[in-house]
Amino acid sequence: MPSQIVAVGSKVGLHARPASLLVKAASTAGVAVSIGRPGEKAVNAASLLSVLALGVKNGDSIEVTVADGDNSDSVLASIVEIIATDHDA
Amino acid sequence: MFKGIGVSPGVVVGPIRKVLAEKASGPVPADIDQVLKALESVATDLDKSAESIELEVAKEVLGAQAMMARDPSVIEVLEGAITEGVAFDVRPIVEEAFGGFKEQLLALGGYFAERVSDIDEIQSRLINKLAGIESAGLTLTEPTVVVAEDLTPADTAALNLKFALALLCSRGGATSHTAIVARGLGIPAIVGCEGVMQLVDGAVVLVDGRNGDVIVDPLQDEIATRTEKELKIKARADSITGPGRLSDGTSIQLLGNAGTIDDVRAAVKVGAEGIGLFRTELLFLDSHIEPTVGEQVKLYSEVFQLMAGKKVVIRTLDAGSDKPVPYINAIHEENPALGVRGWRLTRTSNDVINRQLEALAEAAAGKDVKLWVMAPMVNTPDEARDFAGRVRKLGMLMPGVMIETPAAALHADHVLAEVEFGSFGTNDLTQYVMASDRMDSRLSDMTTAWHPAVLRAISIASDSAAKISKPVGVCGEAAANSLLAAVLVGLGVSSLSMAPSALAEVRGFLASIDLDTCERAAQAALSARSASEAESRAREILEG
């Protein structure tokens, strides 16, 4: 399962629009995507409530893991990009 | 008859319709298919509301709520819990499914904790759908008095209020969302009106939004009397224009409260002599990060342009308490109303306030506007001096402070000596003098500026101000109540700032009385035992 650690780019953390964008992308990815703090329990990235409950702030490191599938690597790249981007800039 | 707090005046008669009706009583049985279908239907309703509303912030909130209603983790828990056919009562199961998330978000505090009310609303919509109780999103097809426990922003977005005759809520206080929406629509509204949820759909009621009275099956006579009185007040308001003055010619400056450019336009329209309170929070609340100096300059410039040649009182950021700004009020406070808010933010976010003052100075440079700048929640002479120093250093000549804490009112001789003017924020001053949360409808009898203790605080401060010739005004809800406005004038206030929608009426009323009458009414109110006695004594003298 491909995974990557990424720093959260959004000033508000994973909340509001950045969280919605992430959840939308994860729920339409076609493969299971999970996120969590490195070394801690990961949650379903398609669940807005789970993502919010992580309480992720700007600059926090987040590990993204994508289940094995045909397009796992491209899904990982696009999810990582969403998390790394500052959507309010 | 039901009695509540009238928050938007007007008299109407019509059939009622309940929204987000009373919580389903008794168990709500359902199987997993029904629950999932209902959840999806809640999500679809929210999507539709998100599409129909124009306000970008509300759109995002509603969109996020729809995603929460479709949350796979919640659905997973529900599927695990409702396995064998019909569950006897799904309410505890639903609470369980969302409850864990609510606890986690609450523990995170701030911005995250605010989402809990969004989840509560999804739950209540879901349960109501399963119980067959019609939920918000109902389309009114005929003129209707909308009755609810309380109306959230999502409710009012979902409701088509074109046919709403009046809004009636069993909960909420004078500053609740319902009050703001109703005044914006110009329809009568009453909040904190206990018992109205017992009314059945279709019952005909008279709503008197000025007095807070709801009369079931009103008699023709009653309708005629109340309508006539209301019309008389409106006619008096329409007949007088120009600057505010009493019948003896004493000038009382009438200004508008505003938070947006639209509000400023509304103030211009009703002939306000300027803006007595421009709230700067919205720009900060609307964005997830601090607005740049450039963005702020743009907004303030627009205000100055619309009010060219007139007085504009800008209040510096009043974040905190009931208006938390996530990137500023990041720390969870046990008691936010008494915490780091208003000017106290200089203790934690000094740069934000300095940048705002810079933006104000930049926007005002070279403009034809009488800019007054005031700080909220100033408590001590030292704070007032600090503020005034910063404002003057930037070339702005009129620093002032809100008088909204008991300390500032009791110590006004020293506090006002540091600045050029004072402005009573009666909403907070009332809350702090009475030590009663103004959002709590259970305490609504104590959260009124009519209380003699509040009036005495105002009286002490305005007497101090008069001794050192510093003008004091009022920029709270109290100024929008004609009788109270007259009492405040009698206490020594020289300007009144209010929601533009209330201005014409206050102007009309003030034109019918002289200063001596105002002073007598003020003295009568000051010596009363209770808020209601103060009001009735003042009424007797003023309407005499």
XYZ file of C-alpha atoms in Angstrom:
633
model
C 0.000 0.000 0.000
C 1.659 3.266 -1.101
C 1.907 5.930 1.576
C 3.525 9.323 2.052
C 3.941 11.855 4.854
C 2.974 15.429 4.019
C 2.791 18.746 5.904
C -0.631 20.445 5.919
C -0.451 23.595 3.794
C -3.775 25.168 4.630
C -3.686 27.966 7.215
C -6.823 26.676 8.948
C -5.616 23.102 9.007
C -7.901 20.337 7.809
C -11.112 22.195 8.381
C -13.771 23.949 6.312
C -12.939 23.995 2.614
C -9.631 22.098 2.729
C -11.316 19.249 4.629
C -14.263 19.186 2.238
C -11.949 19.062 -0.787
C -9.976 16.205 0.728
C -13.104 14.204 1.585
C -14.583 14.758 -1.852
C -11.405 13.537 -3.531
C -11.106 10.529 -1.214
C -14.709 9.448 -1.688
C -14.432 9.504 -5.474
C -10.969 7.910 -5.643
C -12.232 4.393 -6.233
C -9.786 3.000 -3.669
C -9.753 3.313 0.113
C -7.762 6.310 1.331
C -6.805 6.783 4.966
C -5.001 9.558 6.800
C -3.581 9.941 10.265
C -0.701 11.289 12.274
C 2.383 9.148 11.577
C 2.465 6.202 13.971
C -1.092 6.770 15.192
C -4.387 5.230 14.171
C -5.444 6.242 10.665
C -9.022 7.212 9.726
C -11.100 6.938 6.571
C -10.321 10.043 4.506
C -13.786 9.850 2.930
C -15.366 10.578 6.324
C -15.575 14.324 6.970
C -16.327 13.792 10.654
C -13.302 11.521 11.107
C -11.071 13.981 9.283
C -12.322 16.905 11.385
C -11.960 14.917 14.593
C -8.233 14.530 13.921
C -7.968 18.238 14.704
C -5.200 18.736 12.163
C -3.569 22.159 12.187
C -1.465 24.046 9.690
C 1.995 22.518 9.408
C 1.076 19.209 11.072
C 2.522 16.099 9.445
C -0.039 13.706 8.067
C 0.517 10.239 6.663
C -1.648 9.379 3.670
C -2.117 5.700 2.824
C -3.901 4.414 -0.282
C -5.117 0.809 -0.586
C -3.628 -1.240 -3.395
C -5.401 -0.799 -6.701
C -4.862 0.095 -10.332
C -4.394 3.792 -9.760
C -3.092 3.869 -6.181
C -0.021 5.913 -6.994
C -1.867 8.659 -8.863
C -4.542 8.817 -6.137
C -1.804 9.190 -3.522
C -0.187 11.994 -5.496
C -3.437 13.930 -5.879
C -4.453 13.526 -2.220
C -1.006 14.602 -1.058
C -1.260 17.660 -3.261
C -4.643 18.635 -1.798
C -3.267 18.381 1.741
C -0.087 20.279 0.918
C -1.882 23.156 -0.811
C -3.031 26.296 1.003
C -6.562 26.578 -0.367
C -7.200 29.929 1.229
C -4.216 31.627 -0.317
C -52.073 34.757 25.102
C -48.346 34.075 24.981
C -45.722 36.617 25.929
C -42.206 36.775 24.563
C -39.568 39.294 23.606
C -40.652 41.378 20.622
C -37.560 41.663 18.443
C -39.011 43.060 15.231
C -42.103 45.290 15.282
C -45.305 44.918 13.292
C -48.784 43.468 13.733
C -49.992 40.548 11.600
C -52.696 37.909 11.805
C -52.407 34.518 10.147
C -52.308 30.732 10.441
C -49.255 29.145 11.999
C -46.982 26.444 10.667
C -44.424 24.714 12.861
C -40.922 24.138 11.605
C -38.586 21.491 12.993
C -41.526 20.614 15.136
C -41.222 19.429 18.717
C -38.810 16.572 19.274
C -40.396 13.264 18.393
C -42.054 12.033 21.555
C -41.769 8.364 22.381
C -39.636 5.830 20.563
C -38.845 6.185 16.864
C -38.676 2.687 15.338
C -36.912 2.057 12.015
C -34.840 -0.500 10.160
C -31.435 0.208 8.643
C -32.801 0.835 5.135
C -35.192 3.471 6.440
C -32.437 5.133 8.437
C -30.045 5.258 5.484
C -32.772 6.511 3.186
C -33.714 9.232 5.662
C -30.051 10.235 6.059
C -29.678 10.551 2.307
C -32.840 12.611 2.164
C -31.496 14.918 4.902
C -28.310 15.272 2.835
C -30.313 16.037 -0.312
C -32.310 18.723 1.527
C -29.066 20.301 2.674
C -27.615 20.164 -0.840
C -30.704 21.902 -2.155
C -30.452 24.605 0.507
C -26.774 25.070 -0.320
C -27.669 25.577 -3.970
C -30.443 28.046 -3.284
C -28.570 30.307 -0.898
C -26.319 33.063 -2.178
C -24.201 33.743 0.877
C -20.893 31.935 0.249
C -20.200 31.135 3.919
C -23.636 29.593 4.429
C -23.194 27.585 1.229
C -20.018 26.031 2.608
C -21.579 25.233 5.976
C -24.597 23.590 4.344
C -22.382 21.676 1.894
C -20.262 20.368 4.763
C -23.403 19.379 6.659
C -24.564 17.355 3.654
C -21.213 15.549 3.664
C -21.619 14.803 7.364
C -25.047 13.299 6.714
C -23.413 11.010 4.131
C -20.429 10.228 6.345
C -19.299 6.618 5.708
C -17.981 6.183 9.267
C -21.370 7.097 10.722
C -23.158 4.838 8.263
C -20.810 2.003 9.211
C -21.651 2.394 12.907
C -25.377 2.529 12.150
C -25.163 -0.590 9.983
C -23.348 -2.376 12.772
C -25.923 -1.340 15.363
C -29.187 -1.966 13.508
C -28.742 -5.530 12.327
C -31.946 -7.365 13.080
C -34.868 -5.755 11.291
C -36.577 -2.858 12.973
C -34.893 -1.267 15.965
C -37.419 -0.290 18.654
C -35.981 3.222 19.027
C -33.236 4.554 16.783
C -32.623 7.739 18.747
C -29.997 6.354 21.146
C -28.364 4.521 18.231
C -28.119 7.726 16.191
C -26.787 9.607 19.207
C -24.171 6.878 19.679
C -23.128 7.030 16.019
C -22.547 10.795 16.056
C -21.756 11.165 19.765
C -18.127 10.063 19.608
C -17.347 12.634 16.935
C -19.135 15.348 18.872
C -17.043 14.604 21.953
C -13.806 14.705 19.971
C -14.723 17.988 18.265
C -15.777 19.554 21.563
C -12.465 18.550 23.087
C -10.616 20.228 20.199
C -12.474 23.458 20.972
C -12.651 26.625 18.887
C -13.540 26.257 15.260
C -13.822 22.484 15.504
C -16.231 22.607 18.447
C -18.531 24.900 16.525
C -19.335 22.041 14.152
C -21.134 20.198 16.952
C -24.269 22.279 16.443
C -24.177 21.309 12.755
C -24.160 17.644 13.773
C -26.975 18.194 16.290
C -29.046 19.649 13.531
C -28.437 16.681 11.225
C -29.480 14.336 14.018
C -32.651 16.237 14.741
C -33.545 16.414 11.048
C -32.933 12.670 10.720
C -35.075 11.767 13.722
C -37.854 14.067 12.576
C -37.823 12.531 9.127
C -38.074 9.037 10.582
C -40.840 10.121 12.950
C -42.745 11.626 10.050
C -42.512 15.146 11.431
C -42.115 17.653 8.687
C -38.734 19.245 8.856
C -37.217 22.518 7.816
C -37.176 22.932 4.091
C -40.930 23.088 4.045
C -42.117 25.403 1.332
C -44.666 27.945 2.431
C -47.357 28.357 -0.171
C -49.535 30.885 1.613
C -48.899 33.711 4.076
C -47.914 31.918 7.269
C -46.674 32.643 10.768
C -43.578 30.449 11.084
C -43.264 28.882 14.545
C -40.106 27.130 15.715
C -38.092 26.421 18.821
C -35.259 28.413 17.379
C -34.203 29.134 13.825
C -30.625 28.333 12.876
C -28.941 29.871 9.829
C -29.505 26.538 8.051
C -33.226 26.638 8.847
C -33.692 30.112 7.519
C -31.718 29.212 4.429
C -33.903 26.157 3.852
C -37.157 27.986 4.432
C -38.658 29.959 1.665
C -39.480 33.007 3.737
C -41.251 34.863 0.949
C -44.588 33.900 2.479
C -43.532 34.252 6.097
C -45.830 36.728 7.845
C -43.926 36.601 11.103
C -41.372 34.485 12.982
C -42.208 33.093 16.390
C -39.680 31.182 18.490
C -40.067 29.530 21.862
C -36.389 30.031 22.609
C -33.692 32.586 21.843
C -32.991 36.096 22.999
C -33.145 39.572 21.531
C -29.883 39.086 19.672
C -30.619 35.612 18.302
C -30.338 34.766 14.648
C -34.135 34.826 14.257
C -34.257 38.447 15.382
C -31.627 39.485 12.877
C -33.306 37.652 9.990
C -36.742 39.069 10.801
C -35.502 42.633 11.009
C -33.708 42.117 7.734
C -36.930 40.920 6.110
C -38.953 43.622 7.831
C -41.437 41.150 9.308
C -42.561 40.953 12.941
C -40.793 38.470 15.208
C -41.023 37.321 18.810
C -38.475 35.115 20.532
C -38.254 33.474 23.954
C -41.997 32.919 23.694
C -42.570 29.857 25.846
C -45.536 27.675 25.024
C -45.950 28.531 21.348
C -44.753 25.097 20.317
C -47.967 23.716 21.835
C -50.043 25.492 19.203
C -51.372 23.279 16.423
C -50.655 23.934 12.761
C -53.318 26.138 11.239
C -54.224 27.924 14.487
C -54.814 31.600 13.770
C -52.756 34.011 15.839
C -52.129 37.719 16.089
C -48.441 38.543 16.388
C -47.528 41.923 17.861
C -43.769 42.107 17.366
C -43.481 45.449 19.132
C -44.899 44.279 22.450
C -44.023 40.597 22.196
C -47.658 39.470 22.384
C -49.156 36.430 20.664
C -52.945 36.180 20.793
C -54.673 32.988 19.685
C -57.967 33.449 17.807
C -57.904 37.252 18.207
C -61.153 39.211 18.254
C -61.801 41.762 15.499
C -61.639 44.620 18.031
C -58.236 43.564 19.271
C -56.892 43.261 15.734
C -58.226 46.720 14.862
C -56.821 48.417 17.979
C -53.372 46.939 17.667
C -53.142 47.475 13.913
C -54.232 51.091 14.301
C -51.660 51.787 17.009
C -48.949 50.248 14.876
C -50.011 52.291 11.853
C -49.933 55.472 13.912
C -46.360 54.796 15.002
C -45.348 54.050 11.417
C -47.089 57.169 10.107
C -45.278 59.337 12.653
C -42.013 57.742 11.538
C -42.719 58.466 7.873
C -43.766 62.063 8.454
C -40.450 63.276 9.893
C -37.170 63.470 8.032
C -33.820 65.160 8.512
C -31.483 65.120 11.489
C -32.763 63.885 14.831
C -34.186 66.481 17.180
C -36.576 66.735 20.083
C -39.733 68.857 19.930
C -37.837 71.704 21.645
C -35.147 71.664 18.964
C -32.456 69.833 20.967
C -30.288 67.897 18.506
C -29.923 64.181 19.034
C -27.664 62.684 16.428
C -29.239 59.601 14.834
C -26.767 57.162 13.350
C -26.880 53.704 11.832
C -25.255 50.468 13.039
C -23.610 48.525 10.254
C -21.434 45.505 9.641
C -21.555 45.339 5.862
C -21.678 47.702 2.908
C -25.354 46.795 2.487
C -26.037 47.995 6.036
C -24.271 51.268 5.268
C -26.448 51.682 2.173
C -29.531 51.004 4.308
C -28.394 53.705 6.733
C -27.991 56.186 3.892
C -31.463 55.305 2.670
C -33.157 56.095 5.995
C -31.281 59.381 6.269
C -28.890 58.445 9.067
C -26.519 61.272 9.980
C -23.630 58.849 9.815
C -22.539 55.451 11.079
C -22.411 55.195 14.881
C -21.050 51.671 14.948
C -19.320 49.885 12.123
C -18.576 46.338 13.251
C -15.416 45.056 11.659
C -15.778 41.417 12.718
C -17.497 40.165 9.571
C -14.471 40.599 7.350
C -12.471 38.586 9.878
C -15.163 35.959 10.473
C -15.790 35.420 6.762
C -12.272 34.321 6.072
C -10.202 31.524 7.534
C -7.160 33.722 7.769
C -6.617 37.324 8.770
C -7.704 39.696 5.987
C -4.776 41.640 4.554
C -4.321 45.362 5.187
C -5.228 45.866 1.513
C -8.521 43.974 1.873
C -9.363 45.988 4.975
C -8.494 49.309 3.319
C -10.826 48.405 0.461
C -13.785 47.765 2.784
C -13.237 50.827 4.984
C -12.759 53.041 1.931
C -16.092 51.897 0.560
C -17.768 52.816 3.859
C -16.128 56.255 3.864
C -17.149 56.856 0.281
C -20.815 56.061 0.964
C -20.752 58.302 4.052
C -18.779 61.143 2.480
C -18.749 64.245 4.680
C -20.438 62.384 7.541
C -19.415 60.889 10.842
C -18.319 57.241 10.798
C -17.483 55.441 14.026
C -15.431 52.335 13.337
C -15.060 49.794 16.098
C -11.844 47.813 16.132
C -12.072 44.035 16.008
C -14.415 42.710 18.689
C -13.547 39.041 18.293
C -14.217 36.660 21.160
C -17.133 35.682 23.373
C -20.142 35.192 21.071
C -18.080 36.093 17.976
C -15.002 33.868 18.098
C -12.579 34.209 15.204
C -10.795 30.871 14.914
C -7.314 32.087 14.043
C -7.410 34.678 16.852
C -9.435 33.094 19.653
C -7.619 29.797 19.301
C -7.492 28.936 22.975
C -10.557 27.411 24.576
C -11.796 29.764 27.283
C -13.912 28.561 30.191
C -15.706 31.892 30.276
C -15.245 33.673 26.951
C -17.495 36.639 27.803
C -15.036 37.491 30.569
C -11.969 36.402 28.655
C -9.600 37.839 26.092
C -11.956 39.685 23.754
C -12.256 43.130 22.231
C -9.321 45.392 23.035
C -7.901 42.679 25.285
C -6.841 40.906 22.084
C -3.834 43.238 22.134
C -2.560 40.893 24.832
C -2.511 37.937 22.453
C -2.857 39.241 18.879
C -1.377 42.719 19.139
C -0.214 42.763 15.526
C -3.695 42.010 14.198
C -5.089 45.081 15.970
C -2.165 47.276 14.888
C -2.624 46.200 11.283
C -6.297 47.067 11.518
C -5.527 50.554 12.831
C -3.000 51.004 10.015
C -5.611 49.970 7.484
C -8.079 52.483 8.941
C -5.563 55.319 8.798
C -4.631 54.414 5.250
C -8.268 54.221 4.125
C -9.144 57.551 5.724
C -6.139 59.460 4.357
C -7.327 62.244 2.093
C -10.978 61.195 2.358
C -13.798 63.559 3.195
C -15.063 61.718 6.254
C -15.287 62.375 9.980
C -13.599 59.230 11.212
C -14.034 58.287 14.849
C -12.326 55.079 15.985
C -13.402 53.188 19.066
C -12.156 50.188 20.964
C -14.493 47.540 22.420
C -14.247 46.077 25.942
C -12.039 48.802 27.355
C -12.052 48.438 31.110
C -9.423 50.782 32.526
C -7.908 54.233 31.997
C -4.597 52.579 31.046
C -6.233 50.593 28.262
C -7.981 53.747 27.037
C -4.651 55.638 27.047
C -2.890 52.850 25.150
C -5.621 52.822 22.506
C -5.829 56.607 22.149
C -2.050 56.830 21.817
C -1.954 54.330 18.970
C -4.848 55.995 17.136
C -3.434 59.520 17.439
C 0.025 58.370 16.392
C -1.464 57.250 13.090
C -2.943 60.693 12.537
C -6.519 59.826 13.480
C -7.884 62.464 15.813
C -10.974 60.940 17.394
C -10.241 57.904 19.534
C -13.067 56.722 21.783
C -14.098 53.726 23.813
C -17.108 51.533 24.205
C -18.510 51.722 27.706
C -19.714 48.187 28.112
C -18.253 46.937 31.353
C -19.264 47.997 34.861
C -15.632 49.016 35.480
C -15.610 51.408 32.542
C -18.972 52.896 33.540
C -18.134 53.379 37.225
C -14.681 54.742 36.407
C -15.773 56.763 33.389
C -14.291 60.049 34.656
C -10.800 58.576 34.328
C -11.451 56.327 31.325
C -13.064 59.051 29.201
C -10.414 61.601 30.164
C -8.008 59.625 27.955
C -10.183 59.730 24.827
C -12.540 61.998 22.893
C -15.835 60.169 23.307
C -17.653 57.196 24.804
C -20.292 54.895 23.373
C -22.491 52.674 25.527
C -22.674 49.122 24.227
C -25.905 48.423 26.048
C -26.082 44.734 25.092
C -22.859 43.822 26.840
C -23.190 46.450 29.563
C -26.529 44.856 30.484
C -25.069 41.359 30.416
C -22.180 42.379 32.670
C -24.107 44.611 35.099
C -26.795 41.947 35.502
C -24.293 39.044 35.394
C -26.681 37.268 33.028
C -25.862 35.640 29.710
C -27.757 37.599 27.096
C -28.113 34.543 24.850
C -29.898 32.573 27.568
C -33.653 32.999 27.184
C -34.216 31.605 30.689
C -32.670 34.819 31.979
C -34.383 37.148 29.532
C -36.192 38.988 32.354
C -32.772 40.088 33.603
C -31.090 40.876 30.316
C -32.878 44.102 29.561
C -31.340 47.556 29.556
C -34.541 48.758 31.232
C -33.271 47.410 34.513
C -32.632 50.342 36.878
C -29.212 48.897 37.764
C -28.183 49.185 34.103
C -29.688 52.658 33.793
C -27.797 53.732 36.912
C -24.497 52.553 35.424
C -25.270 54.608 32.312
C -26.304 57.571 34.440
C -23.052 57.538 36.462
C -20.952 57.363 33.310
C -22.834 60.069 31.416
C -22.691 62.417 34.401
C -18.909 61.883 34.529
C -18.691 62.500 30.790
C -20.697 65.735 31.060
C -18.319 67.074 33.719
C -15.372 66.790 31.339
C -17.416 67.695 28.233
C -16.927 64.381 26.446
C -19.856 63.322 24.276
C -21.429 59.934 24.955
C -23.695 57.949 22.662
C -25.443 54.603 22.630
C -24.840 51.947 20.005
C -26.676 48.942 21.445
C -30.125 47.493 20.830
C -31.507 49.851 23.477
C -31.221 52.820 21.118
C -33.677 51.159 18.733
C -36.474 51.174 21.305
C -38.194 54.559 21.134
C -39.090 54.761 24.828
C -35.682 53.586 25.987
C -34.021 55.934 23.510
C -35.890 58.833 25.116
C -34.810 57.704 28.584
C -31.181 57.490 27.411
C -31.444 61.027 26.053
C -32.792 62.027 29.453
C -29.703 60.478 31.046
C -27.447 62.706 28.953
C -26.741 60.769 25.789
C -26.293 62.963 22.691
C -26.229 60.405 19.893
C -28.084 57.173 19.231
C -26.901 54.511 16.816
C -29.201 51.677 15.835
C -30.177 49.226 13.119
C -31.189 51.410 10.151
C -34.614 49.742 10.114
C -35.416 51.257 13.535
C -34.219 54.774 12.810
C -37.319 56.380 11.303
C -39.470 55.297 14.222
C -37.094 56.596 16.857
C -36.759 59.866 14.951
C -40.535 60.187 14.789
C -40.936 59.508 18.493
C -38.174 61.875 19.631
C -39.735 64.663 17.575
C -42.870 64.335 19.712
C -41.202 65.000 23.107
C -38.964 67.622 24.690
C -35.789 67.294 26.772
C -37.562 68.024 30.044
C -39.931 65.083 29.456
C -36.987 62.820 28.631
C -35.243 63.844 31.839
C -38.335 63.237 33.926
C -38.802 59.831 32.325
C -35.149 59.026 33.036
C -35.473 59.993 36.699
C -38.652 57.916 37.061
C -36.964 54.901 35.491
C -33.808 55.255 37.610
C -35.777 55.094 40.826
C -37.895 52.076 39.850
C -37.656 48.681 41.567
C -37.634 46.553 38.437
C -37.182 46.666 34.683
C -40.909 46.437 34.063
C -41.637 49.180 36.567
C -38.984 51.377 34.959
C -40.545 50.814 31.576
C -44.106 51.487 32.678
C -43.143 54.630 34.613
C -41.220 55.983 31.640
C -44.035 55.056 29.271
C -46.543 56.912 31.397
C -44.512 60.114 31.268
C -43.441 59.804 27.624
C -46.751 58.742 26.125
C -48.713 60.649 28.740
